[in-house]
Coordinates of C-alpha atoms and ligand atoms in Angstrom, one line a residue:
M13 CA -15.0 52.6 -93.4
N14 CA -12.8 51.1 -90.7
L15 CA -13.3 53.4 -87.6
A16 CA -10.9 51.8 -85.3
D17 CA -8.1 52.7 -87.9
L18 CA -9.4 56.4 -88.3
N19 CA -9.5 56.9 -84.6
K20 CA -6.0 55.6 -84.4
I21 CA -4.8 58.1 -86.9
A22 CA -6.8 60.9 -85.2
R23 CA -5.3 60.1 -81.9
A24 CA -1.7 59.9 -83.5
M25 CA -2.4 63.4 -85.1
T26 CA -3.2 64.9 -81.5
A27 CA -0.6 62.5 -79.6
T28 CA 0.7 64.0 -76.3
G29 CA 3.4 66.8 -77.1
K30 CA 2.7 66.8 -80.9
G31 CA 0.7 69.0 -83.3
L32 CA 0.3 69.6 -87.0
L33 CA 2.2 71.8 -89.4
A34 CA -0.2 73.7 -91.8
A35 CA 1.9 73.8 -94.9
D36 CA -1.1 74.0 -97.3
E37 CA -0.7 77.5 -98.6
S38 CA -2.4 77.7 -101.9
G39 CA -0.4 79.3 -104.8
G40 CA -1.7 82.9 -104.0
T41 CA -1.0 82.7 -100.2
I42 CA 2.5 81.3 -100.6
K43 CA 3.3 84.2 -103.1
K44 CA 2.0 86.6 -100.6
R45 CA 4.4 85.1 -97.8
F46 CA 7.3 85.1 -100.2
D47 CA 6.8 88.4 -101.4
A48 CA 7.0 89.7 -97.8
I49 CA 10.6 88.0 -97.6
G50 CA 11.7 89.1 -101.1
V51 CA 11.6 85.6 -102.5
E52 CA 10.1 84.8 -105.9
S53 CA 7.4 82.0 -105.8
T54 CA 8.4 79.3 -108.2
E55 CA 7.9 75.6 -108.2
A56 CA 11.3 75.2 -107.2
S57 CA 11.4 77.7 -104.5
R58 CA 8.2 76.5 -103.0
R59 CA 9.8 73.1 -103.0
D60 CA 13.0 74.1 -101.4
Y61 CA 11.2 76.0 -98.7
R62 CA 9.0 73.0 -97.8
E63 CA 11.8 70.7 -98.1
M64 CA 13.8 72.6 -95.5
M65 CA 11.1 72.1 -93.0
F66 CA 10.3 68.4 -93.8
R67 CA 14.2 67.7 -93.2
S68 CA 14.2 69.3 -89.9
T69 CA 14.7 65.9 -88.3
E70 CA 14.3 67.0 -84.7
A71 CA 11.1 69.0 -85.1
M72 CA 9.4 66.5 -87.5
S73 CA 10.3 63.5 -85.4
K74 CA 9.6 65.0 -81.9
F75 CA 7.0 67.7 -82.1
I76 CA 5.1 67.4 -85.4
S77 CA 2.5 64.5 -85.8
G78 CA 1.6 65.5 -89.2
V79 CA 1.8 68.0 -92.2
I80 CA -1.1 69.4 -94.2
L81 CA 0.1 69.6 -97.9
Y82 CA -1.2 71.5 -100.9
D83 CA -1.9 69.6 -104.0
E84 CA 1.3 70.7 -105.7
T85 CA 3.5 69.6 -102.8
I86 CA 2.1 66.2 -102.4
W87 CA 3.2 65.4 -105.9
Q88 CA 6.6 67.1 -105.7
N89 CA 10.1 65.4 -105.1
A90 CA 12.9 66.6 -103.0
A91 CA 16.0 67.9 -104.7
D92 CA 17.5 64.4 -104.6
G93 CA 14.4 62.8 -106.2
T94 CA 12.8 61.6 -102.9
P95 CA 8.9 62.2 -102.7
L96 CA 8.4 65.2 -100.1
V97 CA 5.7 62.8 -98.8
R98 CA 8.2 59.9 -98.1
L99 CA 10.4 62.6 -96.2
I100 CA 7.4 63.3 -93.8
E101 CA 6.8 59.5 -93.3
Q102 CA 10.6 58.8 -92.9
A103 CA 10.5 61.4 -89.9
G104 CA 7.6 59.5 -88.3
A105 CA 4.9 62.0 -89.2
I106 CA 1.7 61.6 -91.1
P107 CA 1.1 63.4 -94.5
G108 CA -2.1 65.0 -95.1
I109 CA -3.7 67.0 -97.8
K110 CA -5.7 70.2 -98.2
V111 CA -8.8 69.0 -100.4
D112 CA -10.9 72.2 -100.5
E113 CA -10.6 74.4 -103.5
G114 CA -10.9 77.9 -101.8
T115 CA -13.6 80.1 -101.2
Q116 CA -16.0 82.2 -103.4
A117 CA -18.8 84.5 -102.8
L118 CA -22.0 83.1 -101.4
P119 CA -25.0 84.2 -103.6
G120 CA -27.5 86.3 -101.7
C121 CA -25.2 87.0 -98.8
P122 CA -23.1 89.9 -99.6
G123 CA -19.6 89.9 -98.0
E124 CA -19.9 86.2 -97.0
L125 CA -18.1 83.1 -98.4
I126 CA -18.7 79.3 -99.2
T127 CA -15.9 76.8 -99.5
S128 CA -15.8 74.9 -102.8
G129 CA -14.3 71.5 -103.6
L130 CA -16.9 68.9 -103.4
D131 CA -17.2 68.0 -106.9
K132 CA -15.2 65.0 -107.9
L133 CA -13.9 64.9 -104.1
A134 CA -14.3 61.1 -103.7
E135 CA -12.0 60.4 -106.9
R136 CA -9.4 62.9 -105.6
L137 CA -9.4 61.4 -102.1
A138 CA -8.6 57.9 -103.6
K139 CA -5.6 59.4 -105.5
Y140 CA -4.4 61.3 -102.3
Y141 CA -4.8 58.0 -100.2
E142 CA -2.6 56.0 -102.8
R143 CA -0.1 58.7 -102.6
G144 CA 0.1 58.4 -98.7
A145 CA -2.3 60.9 -97.4
R146 CA -3.9 59.7 -94.2
F147 CA -5.9 62.8 -93.3
A148 CA -7.4 65.8 -95.2
K149 CA -8.4 69.5 -94.4
W150 CA -11.2 71.7 -95.4
R151 CA -11.5 75.2 -94.2
A152 CA -14.8 77.1 -93.9
V153 CA -14.6 80.9 -93.4
I154 CA -17.0 82.9 -91.5
D155 CA -16.5 86.6 -91.0
I156 CA -17.9 88.7 -88.2
G157 CA -19.1 92.2 -89.2
S158 CA -22.1 94.5 -89.3
G159 CA -25.0 92.1 -89.9
I160 CA -22.9 89.0 -90.5
P161 CA -22.5 86.1 -90.4
S162 CA -25.9 85.3 -91.6
M163 CA -27.6 82.0 -90.5
T164 CA -27.4 81.0 -94.3
A165 CA -23.6 81.3 -94.4
I166 CA -23.3 79.2 -91.2
H167 CA -25.7 76.7 -92.4
V168 CA -24.2 76.1 -95.8
N169 CA -20.6 76.0 -94.7
A170 CA -21.5 73.6 -92.0
H171 CA -23.3 71.5 -94.6
A172 CA -20.3 71.4 -97.0
L173 CA -18.0 70.5 -94.0
A174 CA -20.0 67.5 -93.2
R175 CA -20.5 66.5 -96.8
Y176 CA -16.4 66.7 -97.1
A177 CA -16.0 64.7 -93.8
A178 CA -18.4 61.9 -94.8
L179 CA -16.5 61.6 -98.2
C180 CA -13.3 61.4 -96.4
Q181 CA -14.2 58.7 -93.9
A182 CA -15.6 56.6 -96.8
A183 CA -12.1 57.0 -98.4
Q184 CA -10.4 55.8 -95.1
I185 CA -9.0 59.4 -94.6
V186 CA -9.6 61.3 -91.3
P187 CA -11.2 64.7 -92.0
I188 CA -9.8 67.7 -90.2
V189 CA -13.0 69.9 -89.8
E190 CA -12.0 73.6 -89.9
P191 CA -14.7 76.1 -89.3
E192 CA -12.6 79.4 -89.0
V193 CA -14.3 82.4 -87.5
L194 CA -11.9 85.2 -88.8
M195 CA -10.3 87.6 -86.0
D196 CA -10.2 90.4 -88.6
G197 CA -12.9 92.7 -87.2
D198 CA -13.4 95.0 -84.3
H199 CA -15.6 92.8 -82.3
D200 CA -14.8 91.8 -78.7
I201 CA -14.0 88.4 -77.4
D202 CA -17.7 87.9 -76.3
R203 CA -18.9 88.4 -79.9
C204 CA -16.2 85.9 -80.9
V205 CA -17.6 83.4 -78.5
E206 CA -21.2 83.9 -79.5
V207 CA -20.6 83.4 -83.2
T208 CA -18.2 80.5 -82.8
T209 CA -20.6 78.9 -80.6
R210 CA -23.4 79.1 -83.3
V211 CA -20.9 77.8 -85.9
L212 CA -19.7 74.9 -83.8
N213 CA -23.3 74.0 -83.0
K214 CA -24.4 73.9 -86.5
T215 CA -21.3 72.1 -87.5
F216 CA -21.8 69.3 -85.2
Q217 CA -25.4 69.1 -85.9
E218 CA -24.6 68.7 -89.7
L219 CA -21.9 66.1 -88.8
R220 CA -24.6 64.0 -87.0
V221 CA -27.2 64.3 -89.8
Q222 CA -24.6 63.2 -92.4
R223 CA -23.4 60.4 -90.1
V224 CA -20.0 61.3 -89.7
A225 CA -18.2 59.3 -86.9
L226 CA -17.0 61.7 -84.4
E227 CA -14.3 59.3 -83.3
G228 CA -12.8 59.4 -86.7
M229 CA -12.2 63.2 -87.1
V230 CA -10.1 66.2 -85.7
L231 CA -11.6 69.6 -85.0
K232 CA -9.5 72.6 -86.1
P233 CA -11.3 75.6 -84.6
N234 CA -10.2 79.2 -84.0
M235 CA -9.7 80.4 -80.3
A236 CA -12.2 82.6 -78.6
I237 CA -10.3 85.9 -79.2
S238 CA -10.8 89.7 -79.5
G239 CA -11.0 91.0 -83.1
K240 CA -7.6 92.3 -84.4
K241 CA -9.0 96.0 -84.5
S242 CA -10.9 95.8 -81.2
K243 CA -10.1 98.3 -78.7
T244 CA -10.2 95.7 -75.9
Q245 CA -7.8 92.9 -76.1
A246 CA -8.6 90.0 -73.8
S247 CA -5.8 88.7 -71.7
V248 CA -4.2 85.4 -72.1
Q249 CA -6.3 83.9 -69.2
E250 CA -9.4 85.2 -70.4
V251 CA -8.8 83.8 -73.9
A252 CA -8.0 80.4 -72.2
E253 CA -10.9 80.3 -70.0
K254 CA -13.5 81.4 -72.5
T255 CA -12.1 79.1 -75.4
V256 CA -12.2 76.0 -73.0
R257 CA -15.8 76.8 -71.6
M258 CA -17.0 77.3 -75.2
L259 CA -15.4 74.2 -76.6
K260 CA -16.8 72.3 -73.6
N261 CA -20.2 73.5 -74.3
C262 CA -20.1 72.7 -78.1
V263 CA -17.7 69.7 -78.8
P264 CA -18.6 66.2 -77.8
A265 CA -16.0 64.1 -75.9
A266 CA -16.1 61.6 -78.6
V267 CA -14.0 63.8 -80.8
P268 CA -10.4 62.3 -80.4
G269 CA -8.7 65.7 -80.3
I270 CA -8.7 69.6 -81.1
A271 CA -5.8 71.2 -83.0
F272 CA -6.4 74.9 -83.2
L273 CA -5.5 77.3 -86.1
S274 CA -3.3 80.4 -85.2
G275 CA -5.5 82.7 -87.4
G276 CA -3.1 85.6 -87.6
Q277 CA -2.1 85.7 -83.7
S278 CA 1.6 86.5 -83.0
D279 CA 3.9 83.6 -82.5
A280 CA 4.2 84.3 -78.9
D281 CA 0.3 84.7 -78.4
A282 CA -0.6 81.6 -80.2
T283 CA 1.9 79.6 -78.1
A284 CA 0.8 81.4 -74.8
H285 CA -2.9 80.8 -75.3
L286 CA -2.5 77.1 -76.0
D287 CA -0.2 76.7 -72.8
A288 CA -2.7 78.5 -70.6
M289 CA -5.7 76.2 -71.7
N290 CA -3.6 73.0 -71.2
R291 CA -2.5 74.4 -67.8
M292 CA -6.3 74.6 -66.8
G293 CA -6.4 70.6 -67.0
G294 CA -9.6 68.4 -66.6
L295 CA -10.1 68.6 -70.6
P296 CA -12.2 65.9 -72.4
W297 CA -10.0 66.0 -75.4
P298 CA -6.3 66.8 -76.2
L299 CA -5.8 70.5 -77.3
T300 CA -2.8 71.0 -79.5
F301 CA -1.9 73.2 -82.6
S302 CA -2.3 73.0 -86.2
Y303 CA -0.7 76.3 -87.0
G304 CA 0.5 77.8 -90.3
R305 CA 1.6 81.2 -89.8
A306 CA 2.5 80.9 -86.1
L307 CA 5.0 77.8 -87.0
Q308 CA 6.3 79.2 -90.3
A309 CA 6.7 83.0 -89.9
A310 CA 10.2 82.7 -88.1
P311 CA 11.7 80.0 -90.3
Q312 CA 10.6 82.0 -93.4
Q313 CA 12.2 85.1 -92.4
T314 CA 15.4 83.4 -91.3
W315 CA 15.6 81.3 -94.7
A316 CA 14.9 84.2 -97.0
G317 CA 15.4 82.0 -100.0
L318 CA 19.0 81.5 -99.4
A319 CA 20.6 77.9 -99.4
A320 CA 23.0 79.1 -97.0
N321 CA 20.4 79.9 -94.5
V322 CA 18.7 76.5 -94.6
G323 CA 20.4 75.2 -91.3
A324 CA 19.3 78.4 -89.4
G325 CA 15.8 78.2 -90.9
Q326 CA 15.5 74.7 -89.6
Q327 CA 16.7 75.8 -86.2
A328 CA 14.0 78.6 -86.2
F329 CA 11.3 76.0 -87.2
T330 CA 12.4 73.5 -84.5
H331 CA 12.3 76.3 -81.9
R332 CA 8.8 77.2 -82.7
A333 CA 7.7 73.6 -83.0
R334 CA 9.4 72.9 -79.6
M335 CA 7.6 75.8 -78.0
N336 CA 4.2 74.8 -79.2
S337 CA 4.9 71.2 -78.1
L338 CA 5.5 72.3 -74.6
A339 CA 2.4 74.6 -74.9
S340 CA 0.4 71.4 -75.8
K341 CA 1.4 70.0 -72.5
G342 CA 1.0 73.2 -70.4
E343 CA 4.7 73.1 -69.9
W344 CA 5.8 76.4 -71.7
T345 CA 7.2 79.4 -70.1
T346 CA 8.5 82.7 -71.6
D347 CA 12.1 82.1 -70.5
L348 CA 12.3 79.3 -73.0
E349 CA 11.7 81.5 -75.8
T350 CA 15.3 82.7 -75.6
E351 CA 16.9 79.4 -75.6
K352 CA 18.1 78.3 -78.9
A353 CA 16.8 75.0 -80.4
A354 CA 19.2 72.4 -80.2
Ligands
5MM13 C1 -1.4 77.5 -94.3 O1 -2.6 78.2 -94.7 C2 -3.7 77.4 -95.0 C3 -4.2 77.7 -96.6 O2 -4.7 79.0 -96.7 P1 -5.0 79.3 -98.2 O3 -6.0 78.3 -98.7 O4 -5.9 80.6 -97.9 O5 -3.9 79.4 -99.0 C4 -4.8 77.7 -94.0 O6 -6.2 77.1 -94.3 C5 -4.3 77.2 -92.7 O7 -4.1 75.9 -92.7 C6 -5.2 77.6 -91.5 O8 -5.8 78.9 -91.6 C7 -4.4 77.6 -90.1 O9 -3.2 78.6 -90.6 P2 -2.9 79.8 -89.5 O10 -1.9 80.5 -90.2 O11 -4.3 80.3 -89.3 O12 -2.5 79.0 -88.2

């Protein structure tokens, strides 16, 4: 492992004013997204949609540091035969790859999940590196509910995240470590903080045990946020303050950068929360975005599967990327939301 090179890539992924595009929806998830806009999910439509984003020159060169791809996408070519990976590189962004293989029921723990994909991971990483991937992603899913999460679910998911991260670094690939505590329940923000704190502490404990170099990784956490069904929704300022306090308590300063998931927040909330945190200042790591839905909802709706809408879809994508870029510097204001992307 060349740690200096891993660190350089991790810092580029979270460079000032830039963040990650999570375009790694698996087949089932992208179908759900396309169903919502009345588009049939085929290999060609998925390619066309993703090509539209990767050819958004302004967004990709100014605001996006890297793209998380799904296995199908990393092997796909654009309509003119150029590999999609090359389009990303040509724009100056870094290609990355989702390497987990989704979740399955965790035996003995009703309602809880474990992420799979460790089998043959070393071989898969070598192929992805050859294709151009310089970072990878693995998502663990922890739900909050009555009697959950169990210590078992937290432990086995942290163990798998660390196993994955160690394999990535051995393959000269920066691991994005994503322990996602879902915001689906009716819990309040303090319960989210309590659970996320346990999850982050266990994850960093396992990373240390398995000798993962913290300087060569990126953390992708959820924010401290009220459950979607909670009667009390925390304010933007409360989310920012509690998230930063929680992260300062759990995440070593050796980690080169933190890139949040959006987790089902509205576009506006995901941007406002990130902005409020960066306005606080005095942070030991850059805080930026690694959003899927909060970057793509607008371009998806605008595109709607029609070639005639590609330009407008690219504008919508560029606008959201720019808003989140500003938020990653604490320079976003609501007024900017009404401005059109250049
Ligand atoms: C883009 O969605 C990613 C893949 O999800 P599936 O494996 O369920 O298809 C997902 O892991 C995503 O990268 C993160 O959840 C962040 O995306 P959001 O939409 O939460 O910002």
